[in-house]
Each structure stands twice: as structure tokens, then as C-alpha cells.
Amino acid sequence: MKQGSIVMAMIWMAVLSLLLFWLPLLGPLIAGFVGGRTAGSAGGGLLAAVLPAAVLCFVLVGFGTALAGLPLIGIIASAGLFILIVVQSLPLLLGAFVGGLTV
């Protein structure tokens, strides 16, 4: 039985997204497909696509709170960024889901 790696899936998605940035819809779709296959399952592929955005948002909560002095400002800024990243990466999520299903 073959197991996937979520960390390697995140690395593949990041590298391929950077290399294929000039393909507006196909670049993230291909990156997500390869990352989903590397993750080994549809759930793992989706986790590998969303986890970097969530980590970035937690870091933004800390910086927003430190700079503004108010935790509410950090939470609002990070929630807005998380929604923006997830909506922008819909082709990546779709590719990750399909790639995870084809394993």
C-alpha cells in the first residue's frame, strides 16, 4: 500500500505554482494535480493546498496584533487574507482533489 507525503505535496505545489505562474488557470490546476497525487489521497491533497494559507494567517495574527496592539485587528486581517488566498487558489484546490482521487 502506497502512502503519500503532505509535506512533499506542499513543496511540489509551491514549486510548480512558481514555475507555471504564466498559465493563469492551468498552472495552479497542474500544480494541484501533482500535489494531490503526491499526497496520496483527496483529503491529503486538499490539506496540502490549504495548510500553507492557514499557517500564513496564524503568522499574520501575531504580526497584526503586535503592530496594532489589538488582537481583533490581527484576527480580522488574517481572516480576510485566508478567504482571499482560498478563493484565489480554487484551481489549485480542484487539482489537488482530482489528483488525490486518481491515486
A tleap script that builds the chain and sets N, CA, C and O, in Angstrom:
source leaprc.protein.ff14SB
mol = sequence {
  NMET LYS GLN GLY SER ILE VAL MET ALA MET
  ILE TRP MET ALA VAL LEU SER LEU LEU LEU
  PHE TRP LEU PRO LEU LEU GLY PRO LEU ILE
  ALA GLY PHE VAL GLY GLY ARG THR ALA GLY
  SER ALA GLY GLY GLY LEU LEU ALA ALA VAL
  LEU PRO ALA ALA VAL LEU CYS PHE VAL LEU
  VAL GLY PHE GLY THR ALA LEU ALA GLY LEU
  PRO LEU ILE GLY ILE ILE ALA SER ALA GLY
  LEU PHE ILE LEU ILE VAL VAL GLN SER LEU
  PRO LEU LEU LEU GLY ALA PHE VAL GLY GLY
  LEU THR CVAL
}
set mol.1.N position { 0.839 -1.184 0.000 }
set mol.1.CA position { 0.000 0.000 0.000 }
set mol.1.C position { 0.887 1.251 0.000 }
set mol.1.O position { 1.819 1.361 0.796 }
set mol.2.N position { 0.593 2.165 -0.877 }
set mol.2.CA position { 1.412 3.345 -1.071 }
set mol.2.C position { 0.869 4.514 -0.254 }
set mol.2.O position { -0.314 4.845 -0.339 }
set mol.3.N position { 1.748 5.138 0.542 }
set mol.3.CA position { 1.330 6.284 1.330 }
set mol.3.C position { 1.945 7.548 0.764 }
set mol.3.O position { 3.065 7.531 0.254 }
set mol.4.N position { 1.213 8.637 0.856 }
set mol.4.CA position { 1.700 9.908 0.344 }
set mol.4.C position { 2.308 10.752 1.446 }
set mol.4.O position { 2.242 10.406 2.626 }
set mol.5.N position { 2.891 11.846 1.051 }
set mol.5.CA position { 3.511 12.775 1.976 }
set mol.5.C position { 2.913 14.162 1.769 }
set mol.5.O position { 2.986 14.717 0.673 }
set mol.6.N position { 2.332 14.710 2.806 }
set mol.6.CA position { 1.711 16.023 2.713 }
set mol.6.C position { 2.777 17.104 2.573 }
set mol.6.O position { 2.569 18.085 1.858 }
set mol.7.N position { 3.913 16.938 3.245 }
set mol.7.CA position { 4.985 17.925 3.151 }
set mol.7.C position { 5.543 17.979 1.729 }
set mol.7.O position { 5.755 19.062 1.184 }
set mol.8.N position { 5.781 16.816 1.131 }
set mol.8.CA position { 6.274 16.796 -0.249 }
set mol.8.C position { 5.223 17.347 -1.212 }
set mol.8.O position { 5.565 17.989 -2.205 }
set mol.9.N position { 3.952 17.098 -0.920 }
set mol.9.CA position { 2.880 17.640 -1.761 }
set mol.9.C position { 2.876 19.164 -1.705 }
set mol.9.O position { 2.687 19.821 -2.729 }
set mol.10.N position { 3.084 19.736 -0.509 }
set mol.10.CA position { 3.146 21.191 -0.389 }
set mol.10.C position { 4.339 21.750 -1.154 }
set mol.10.O position { 4.232 22.795 -1.795 }
set mol.11.N position { 5.470 21.062 -1.089 }
set mol.11.CA position { 6.665 21.520 -1.804 }
set mol.11.C position { 6.433 21.478 -3.315 }
set mol.11.O position { 6.763 22.430 -4.023 }
set mol.12.N position { 5.862 20.369 -3.808 }
set mol.12.CA position { 5.580 20.254 -5.242 }
set mol.12.C position { 4.610 21.337 -5.690 }
set mol.12.O position { 4.805 21.949 -6.740 }
set mol.13.N position { 3.566 21.579 -4.903 }
set mol.13.CA position { 2.588 22.599 -5.272 }
set mol.13.C position { 3.230 23.981 -5.328 }
set mol.13.O position { 2.954 24.757 -6.244 }
set mol.14.N position { 4.076 24.291 -4.363 }
set mol.14.CA position { 4.713 25.606 -4.332 }
set mol.14.C position { 5.668 25.786 -5.514 }
set mol.14.O position { 5.650 26.821 -6.180 }
set mol.15.N position { 6.496 24.780 -5.766 }
set mol.15.CA position { 7.478 24.891 -6.845 }
set mol.15.C position { 6.779 24.972 -8.206 }
set mol.15.O position { 7.121 25.819 -9.031 }
set mol.16.N position { 5.807 24.096 -8.435 }
set mol.16.CA position { 5.116 24.117 -9.724 }
set mol.16.C position { 4.274 25.380 -9.904 }
set mol.16.O position { 4.148 25.887 -11.019 }
set mol.17.N position { 3.708 25.884 -8.830 }
set mol.17.CA position { 2.948 27.137 -8.939 }
set mol.17.C position { 3.861 28.286 -9.332 }
set mol.17.O position { 3.479 29.143 -10.129 }
set mol.18.N position { 5.064 28.306 -8.776 }
set mol.18.CA position { 6.011 29.359 -9.138 }
set mol.18.C position { 6.511 29.203 -10.567 }
set mol.18.O position { 6.706 30.199 -11.264 }
set mol.19.N position { 6.721 27.974 -11.009 }
set mol.19.CA position { 7.219 27.745 -12.361 }
set mol.19.C position { 6.147 27.958 -13.434 }
set mol.19.O position { 6.455 28.360 -14.556 }
set mol.20.N position { 4.893 27.687 -13.083 }
set mol.20.CA position { 3.807 27.780 -14.059 }
set mol.20.C position { 2.912 28.993 -13.826 }
set mol.20.O position { 1.731 28.970 -14.173 }
set mol.21.N position { 3.466 30.048 -13.241 }
set mol.21.CA position { 2.654 31.230 -12.940 }
set mol.21.C position { 2.095 31.887 -14.198 }
set mol.21.O position { 1.076 32.574 -14.128 }
set mol.22.N position { 2.729 31.694 -15.324 }
set mol.22.CA position { 2.325 32.340 -16.561 }
set mol.22.C position { 1.123 31.663 -17.211 }
set mol.22.O position { 0.592 32.180 -18.194 }
set mol.23.N position { 0.682 30.523 -16.689 }
set mol.23.CA position { -0.552 29.879 -17.157 }
set mol.23.C position { -1.649 30.171 -16.129 }
set mol.23.O position { -1.693 29.520 -15.085 }
set mol.24.N position { -2.527 31.128 -16.399 }
set mol.24.CA position { -3.457 31.608 -15.375 }
set mol.24.C position { -4.326 30.530 -14.731 }
set mol.24.O position { -4.408 30.494 -13.503 }
set mol.25.N position { -4.957 29.679 -15.469 }
set mol.25.CA position { -5.830 28.672 -14.879 }
set mol.25.C position { -5.173 27.298 -14.847 }
set mol.25.O position { -5.361 26.532 -13.902 }
set mol.26.N position { -4.410 26.998 -15.873 }
set mol.26.CA position { -3.797 25.684 -15.973 }
set mol.26.C position { -2.626 25.482 -15.026 }
set mol.26.O position { -2.410 24.363 -14.560 }
set mol.27.N position { -1.863 26.526 -14.728 }
set mol.27.CA position { -0.703 26.407 -13.841 }
set mol.27.C position { -1.068 25.880 -12.456 }
set mol.27.O position { -0.511 24.872 -12.021 }
set mol.28.N position { -1.999 26.544 -11.749 }
set mol.28.CA position { -2.394 26.031 -10.442 }
set mol.28.C position { -3.107 24.677 -10.518 }
set mol.28.O position { -3.005 23.865 -9.599 }
set mol.29.N position { -3.825 24.441 -11.616 }
set mol.29.CA position { -4.514 23.161 -11.774 }
set mol.29.C position { -3.506 22.020 -11.888 }
set mol.29.O position { -3.680 20.971 -11.268 }
set mol.30.N position { -2.460 22.223 -12.675 }
set mol.30.CA position { -1.415 21.204 -12.816 }
set mol.30.C position { -0.670 21.026 -11.497 }
set mol.30.O position { -0.403 19.899 -11.082 }
set mol.31.N position { -0.333 22.133 -10.838 }
set mol.31.CA position { 0.369 22.060 -9.559 }
set mol.31.C position { -0.469 21.314 -8.520 }
set mol.31.O position { 0.061 20.498 -7.765 }
set mol.32.N position { -1.757 21.590 -8.480 }
set mol.32.CA position { -2.637 20.893 -7.540 }
set mol.32.C position { -2.770 19.422 -7.857 }
set mol.32.O position { -2.808 18.591 -6.949 }
set mol.33.N position { -2.841 19.088 -9.143 }
set mol.33.CA position { -2.958 17.683 -9.536 }
set mol.33.C position { -1.722 16.890 -9.108 }
set mol.33.O position { -1.835 15.800 -8.549 }
set mol.34.N position { -0.542 17.451 -9.378 }
set mol.34.CA position { 0.703 16.766 -8.985 }
set mol.34.C position { 0.801 16.684 -7.464 }
set mol.34.O position { 1.202 15.655 -6.920 }
set mol.35.N position { 0.438 17.757 -6.784 }
set mol.35.CA position { 0.465 17.745 -5.321 }
set mol.35.C position { -0.529 16.765 -4.731 }
set mol.35.O position { -0.226 16.105 -3.737 }
set mol.36.N position { -1.707 16.656 -5.322 }
set mol.36.CA position { -2.713 15.703 -4.836 }
set mol.36.C position { -2.260 14.267 -5.021 }
set mol.36.O position { -2.485 13.425 -4.152 }
set mol.37.N position { -1.622 13.983 -6.147 }
set mol.37.CA position { -1.092 12.627 -6.372 }
set mol.37.C position { 0.041 12.332 -5.397 }
set mol.37.O position { 0.168 11.209 -4.909 }
set mol.38.N position { 0.859 13.331 -5.114 }
set mol.38.CA position { 1.957 13.140 -4.166 }
set mol.38.C position { 1.424 12.936 -2.751 }
set mol.38.O position { 1.994 12.167 -1.976 }
set mol.39.N position { 0.339 13.620 -2.413 }
set mol.39.CA position { -0.236 13.483 -1.072 }
set mol.39.C position { -0.846 12.104 -0.854 }
set mol.39.O position { -0.877 11.617 0.276 }
set mol.40.N position { -1.325 11.475 -1.906 }
set mol.40.CA position { -1.823 10.109 -1.777 }
set mol.40.C position { -3.318 9.972 -1.599 }
set mol.40.O position { -3.847 8.869 -1.742 }
set mol.41.N position { -4.025 11.058 -1.291 }
set mol.41.CA position { -5.476 10.987 -1.138 }
set mol.41.C position { -6.061 12.365 -1.409 }
set mol.41.O position { -5.348 13.369 -1.427 }
set mol.42.N position { -7.358 12.391 -1.617 }
set mol.42.CA position { -8.019 13.665 -1.896 }
set mol.42.C position { -7.965 14.579 -0.672 }
set mol.42.O position { -7.725 15.779 -0.806 }
set mol.43.N position { -8.182 14.029 0.502 }
set mol.43.CA position { -8.119 14.817 1.733 }
set mol.43.C position { -6.723 15.342 2.004 }
set mol.43.O position { -6.552 16.486 2.425 }
set mol.44.N position { -5.730 14.510 1.763 }
set mol.44.CA position { -4.347 14.937 1.939 }
set mol.44.C position { -3.963 16.026 0.959 }
set mol.44.O position { -3.231 16.953 1.308 }
set mol.45.N position { -4.455 15.917 -0.271 }
set mol.45.CA position { -4.183 16.945 -1.271 }
set mol.45.C position { -4.810 18.275 -0.903 }
set mol.45.O position { -4.180 19.323 -1.047 }
set mol.46.N position { -6.052 18.240 -0.426 }
set mol.46.CA position { -6.709 19.474 -0.003 }
set mol.46.C position { -6.013 20.080 1.215 }
set mol.46.O position { -5.869 21.299 1.313 }
set mol.47.N position { -5.586 19.229 2.133 }
set mol.47.CA position { -4.855 19.709 3.309 }
set mol.47.C position { -3.537 20.351 2.897 }
set mol.47.O position { -3.159 21.393 3.432 }
set mol.48.N position { -2.838 19.737 1.950 }
set mol.48.CA position { -1.566 20.289 1.477 }
set mol.48.C position { -1.765 21.614 0.753 }
set mol.48.O position { -0.854 22.441 0.731 }
set mol.49.N position { -2.921 21.831 0.168 }
set mol.49.CA position { -3.189 23.083 -0.530 }
set mol.49.C position { -3.613 24.196 0.431 }
set mol.49.O position { -3.305 25.363 0.188 }
set mol.50.N position { -4.308 23.859 1.510 }
set mol.50.CA position { -4.851 24.859 2.422 }
set mol.50.C position { -3.922 25.140 3.607 }
set mol.50.O position { -3.951 26.242 4.156 }
set mol.51.N position { -3.110 24.181 4.007 }
set mol.51.CA position { -2.273 24.325 5.197 }
set mol.51.C position { -1.306 25.509 5.125 }
set mol.51.O position { -1.180 26.224 6.119 }
set mol.52.N position { -0.616 25.757 4.009 }
set mol.52.CA position { 0.265 26.943 3.970 }
set mol.52.C position { -0.497 28.254 4.159 }
set mol.52.O position { 0.018 29.180 4.787 }
set mol.53.N position { -1.701 28.345 3.633 }
set mol.53.CA position { -2.507 29.558 3.815 }
set mol.53.C position { -2.883 29.731 5.287 }
set mol.53.O position { -2.865 30.846 5.809 }
set mol.54.N position { -3.219 28.635 5.947 }
set mol.54.CA position { -3.585 28.715 7.365 }
set mol.54.C position { -2.385 29.125 8.226 }
set mol.54.O position { -2.531 29.922 9.154 }
set mol.55.N position { -1.215 28.589 7.925 }
set mol.55.CA position { -0.010 28.957 8.679 }
set mol.55.C position { 0.308 30.435 8.472 }
set mol.55.O position { 0.646 31.139 9.424 }
set mol.56.N position { 0.199 30.906 7.230 }
set mol.56.CA position { 0.434 32.314 6.940 }
set mol.56.C position { -0.541 33.202 7.713 }
set mol.56.O position { -0.160 34.272 8.188 }
set mol.57.N position { -1.771 32.775 7.840 }
set mol.57.CA position { -2.770 33.565 8.558 }
set mol.57.C position { -2.493 33.600 10.059 }
set mol.57.O position { -2.721 34.623 10.704 }
set mol.58.N position { -2.001 32.486 10.627 }
set mol.58.CA position { -1.632 32.494 12.047 }
set mol.58.C position { -0.453 33.430 12.297 }
set mol.58.O position { -0.405 34.110 13.323 }
set mol.59.N position { 0.489 33.467 11.370 }
set mol.59.CA position { 1.610 34.396 11.492 }
set mol.59.C position { 1.103 35.833 11.395 }
set mol.59.O position { 1.569 36.709 12.123 }
set mol.60.N position { 0.154 36.071 10.502 }
set mol.60.CA position { -0.404 37.408 10.349 }
set mol.60.C position { -1.175 37.844 11.600 }
set mol.60.O position { -1.172 39.029 11.933 }
set mol.61.N position { -1.823 36.927 12.287 }
set mol.61.CA position { -2.496 37.276 13.542 }
set mol.61.C position { -1.475 37.806 14.535 }
set mol.61.O position { -1.704 38.812 15.207 }
set mol.62.N position { -0.336 37.108 14.618 }
set mol.62.CA position { 0.707 37.555 15.545 }
set mol.62.C position { 1.269 38.913 15.174 }
set mol.62.O position { 1.408 39.776 16.040 }
set mol.63.N position { 1.598 39.123 13.898 }
set mol.63.CA position { 2.149 40.408 13.471 }
set mol.63.C position { 1.115 41.526 13.563 }
set mol.63.O position { 1.437 42.635 13.989 }
set mol.64.N position { -0.119 41.241 13.169 }
set mol.64.CA position { -1.162 42.261 13.246 }
set mol.64.C position { -1.444 42.675 14.676 }
set mol.64.O position { -1.689 43.850 14.952 }
set mol.65.N position { -1.410 41.715 15.586 }
set mol.65.CA position { -1.618 42.022 16.996 }
set mol.65.C position { -0.435 42.804 17.552 }
set mol.65.O position { -0.621 43.747 18.321 }
set mol.66.N position { 0.778 42.422 17.171 }
set mol.66.CA position { 1.964 43.113 17.684 }
set mol.66.C position { 2.043 44.548 17.155 }
set mol.66.O position { 2.421 45.460 17.890 }
set mol.67.N position { 1.691 44.746 15.896 }
set mol.67.CA position { 1.792 46.086 15.326 }
set mol.67.C position { 0.654 47.004 15.771 }
set mol.67.O position { 0.881 48.187 16.028 }
set mol.68.N position { -0.544 46.482 15.863 }
set mol.68.CA position { -1.688 47.317 16.219 }
set mol.68.C position { -1.932 47.356 17.722 }
set mol.68.O position { -2.527 48.304 18.235 }
set mol.69.N position { -1.476 46.333 18.420 }
set mol.69.CA position { -1.732 46.280 19.856 }
set mol.69.C position { -3.115 45.753 20.192 }
set mol.69.O position { -3.476 45.664 21.366 }
set mol.70.N position { -3.895 45.403 19.175 }
set mol.70.CA position { -5.242 44.892 19.387 }
set mol.70.C position { -5.383 43.542 18.689 }
set mol.70.O position { -5.195 43.461 17.475 }
set mol.71.N position { -5.708 42.487 19.424 }
set mol.71.CA position { -5.858 41.171 18.797 }
set mol.71.C position { -6.965 41.131 17.751 }
set mol.71.O position { -6.874 40.360 16.795 }
set mol.72.N position { -7.996 41.934 17.908 }
set mol.72.CA position { -9.106 41.932 16.959 }
set mol.72.C position { -8.656 42.374 15.564 }
set mol.72.O position { -9.135 41.845 14.562 }
set mol.73.N position { -7.752 43.326 15.497 }
set mol.73.CA position { -7.236 43.791 14.205 }
set mol.73.C position { -6.464 42.660 13.522 }
set mol.73.O position { -6.617 42.452 12.318 }
set mol.74.N position { -5.652 41.940 14.259 }
set mol.74.CA position { -4.909 40.813 13.700 }
set mol.74.C position { -5.822 39.710 13.211 }
set mol.74.O position { -5.572 39.116 12.162 }
set mol.75.N position { -6.880 39.429 13.958 }
set mol.75.CA position { -7.824 38.375 13.565 }
set mol.75.C position { -8.583 38.768 12.302 }
set mol.75.O position { -8.766 37.938 11.412 }
set mol.76.N position { -9.027 40.014 12.210 }
set mol.76.CA position { -9.755 40.473 11.023 }
set mol.76.C position { -8.856 40.449 9.790 }
set mol.76.O position { -9.282 40.021 8.718 }
set mol.77.N position { -7.617 40.905 9.939 }
set mol.77.CA position { -6.687 40.913 8.811 }
set mol.77.C position { -6.377 39.495 8.345 }
set mol.77.O position { -6.336 39.233 7.143 }
set mol.78.N position { -6.158 38.579 9.287 }
set mol.78.CA position { -5.815 37.210 8.894 }
set mol.78.C position { -7.012 36.480 8.289 }
set mol.78.O position { -6.839 35.687 7.363 }
set mol.79.N position { -8.210 36.729 8.787 }
set mol.79.CA position { -9.396 36.087 8.215 }
set mol.79.C position { -9.623 36.562 6.783 }
set mol.79.O position { -9.961 35.765 5.909 }
set mol.80.N position { -9.441 37.841 6.547 }
set mol.80.CA position { -9.585 38.373 5.196 }
set mol.80.C position { -8.551 37.800 4.246 }
set mol.80.O position { -8.870 37.464 3.106 }
set mol.81.N position { -7.317 37.686 4.706 }
set mol.81.CA position { -6.261 37.110 3.872 }
set mol.81.C position { -6.530 35.645 3.581 }
set mol.81.O position { -6.314 35.191 2.458 }
set mol.82.N position { -7.000 34.895 4.574 }
set mol.82.CA position { -7.285 33.475 4.371 }
set mol.82.C position { -8.368 33.282 3.308 }
set mol.82.O position { -8.219 32.441 2.422 }
set mol.83.N position { -9.438 34.040 3.387 }
set mol.83.CA position { -10.512 33.945 2.392 }
set mol.83.C position { -9.985 34.315 1.003 }
set mol.83.O position { -10.307 33.648 0.020 }
set mol.84.N position { -9.184 35.364 0.921 }
set mol.84.CA position { -8.615 35.780 -0.360 }
set mol.84.C position { -7.727 34.691 -0.962 }
set mol.84.O position { -7.812 34.417 -2.160 }
set mol.85.N position { -6.888 34.076 -0.153 }
set mol.85.CA position { -5.987 33.030 -0.652 }
set mol.85.C position { -6.770 31.804 -1.096 }
set mol.85.O position { -6.472 31.235 -2.146 }
set mol.86.N position { -7.751 31.392 -0.331 }
set mol.86.CA position { -8.526 30.193 -0.684 }
set mol.86.C position { -9.340 30.428 -1.957 }
set mol.86.O position { -9.404 29.546 -2.813 }
set mol.87.N position { -9.955 31.585 -2.093 }
set mol.87.CA position { -10.733 31.869 -3.302 }
set mol.87.C position { -9.821 31.971 -4.522 }
set mol.87.O position { -10.172 31.504 -5.605 }
set mol.88.N position { -8.656 32.580 -4.343 }
set mol.88.CA position { -7.713 32.716 -5.446 }
set mol.88.C position { -7.150 31.365 -5.883 }
set mol.88.O position { -6.816 31.184 -7.054 }
set mol.89.N position { -7.044 30.429 -4.965 }
set mol.89.CA position { -6.429 29.138 -5.286 }
set mol.89.C position { -7.465 28.044 -5.539 }
set mol.89.O position { -7.187 26.873 -5.278 }
set mol.90.N position { -8.635 28.389 -6.032 }
set mol.90.CA position { -9.642 27.377 -6.353 }
set mol.90.C position { -9.152 26.370 -7.393 }
set mol.90.O position { -9.435 25.182 -7.238 }
set mol.91.N position { -8.427 26.779 -8.454 }
set mol.91.CA position { -7.893 25.762 -9.379 }
set mol.91.C position { -6.900 24.825 -8.703 }
set mol.91.O position { -6.856 23.638 -9.026 }
set mol.92.N position { -6.100 25.345 -7.765 }
set mol.92.CA position { -5.160 24.511 -7.025 }
set mol.92.C position { -5.907 23.483 -6.177 }
set mol.92.O position { -5.516 22.317 -6.116 }
set mol.93.N position { -6.978 23.922 -5.526 }
set mol.93.CA position { -7.778 23.014 -4.708 }
set mol.93.C position { -8.471 21.950 -5.566 }
set mol.93.O position { -8.523 20.780 -5.190 }
set mol.94.N position { -8.995 22.362 -6.710 }
set mol.94.CA position { -9.642 21.411 -7.611 }
set mol.94.C position { -8.640 20.389 -8.133 }
set mol.94.O position { -8.931 19.193 -8.177 }
set mol.95.N position { -7.464 20.858 -8.525 }
set mol.95.CA position { -6.425 19.950 -8.996 }
set mol.95.C position { -5.972 19.007 -7.905 }
set mol.95.O position { -5.734 17.830 -8.176 }
set mol.96.N position { -5.844 19.489 -6.672 }
set mol.96.CA position { -5.434 18.647 -5.550 }
set mol.96.C position { -6.480 17.567 -5.274 }
set mol.96.O position { -6.136 16.422 -4.982 }
set mol.97.N position { -7.743 17.933 -5.367 }
set mol.97.CA position { -8.807 16.966 -5.122 }
set mol.97.C position { -8.829 15.883 -6.205 }
set mol.97.O position { -8.910 14.692 -5.903 }
set mol.98.N position { -8.755 16.310 -7.464 }
set mol.98.CA position { -8.773 15.338 -8.570 }
set mol.98.C position { -7.513 14.483 -8.549 }
set mol.98.O position { -7.583 13.274 -8.772 }
set mol.99.N position { -6.366 15.094 -8.285 }
set mol.99.CA position { -5.121 14.334 -8.207 }
set mol.99.C position { -5.131 13.315 -7.082 }
set mol.99.O position { -4.595 12.217 -7.231 }
set mol.100.N position { -5.733 13.670 -5.961 }
set mol.100.CA position { -5.835 12.734 -4.843 }
set mol.100.C position { -6.793 11.591 -5.132 }
set mol.100.O position { -6.602 10.483 -4.631 }
set mol.101.N position { -7.815 11.842 -5.931 }
set mol.101.CA position { -8.767 10.785 -6.267 }
set mol.101.C position { -8.190 9.769 -7.250 }
set mol.101.O position { -8.610 8.612 -7.268 }
set mol.102.N position { -7.229 10.198 -8.067 }
set mol.102.CA position { -6.697 9.308 -9.108 }
set mol.102.C position { -5.593 8.402 -8.602 }
set mol.102.O position { -5.047 7.619 -9.379 }
set mol.103.N position { -5.251 8.481 -7.347 }
set mol.103.CA position { -4.168 7.625 -6.809 }
set mol.103.C position { -4.661 6.209 -6.662 }
set mol.103.O position { -3.910 5.336 -6.228 }
savepdb mol mol.pdb
quit
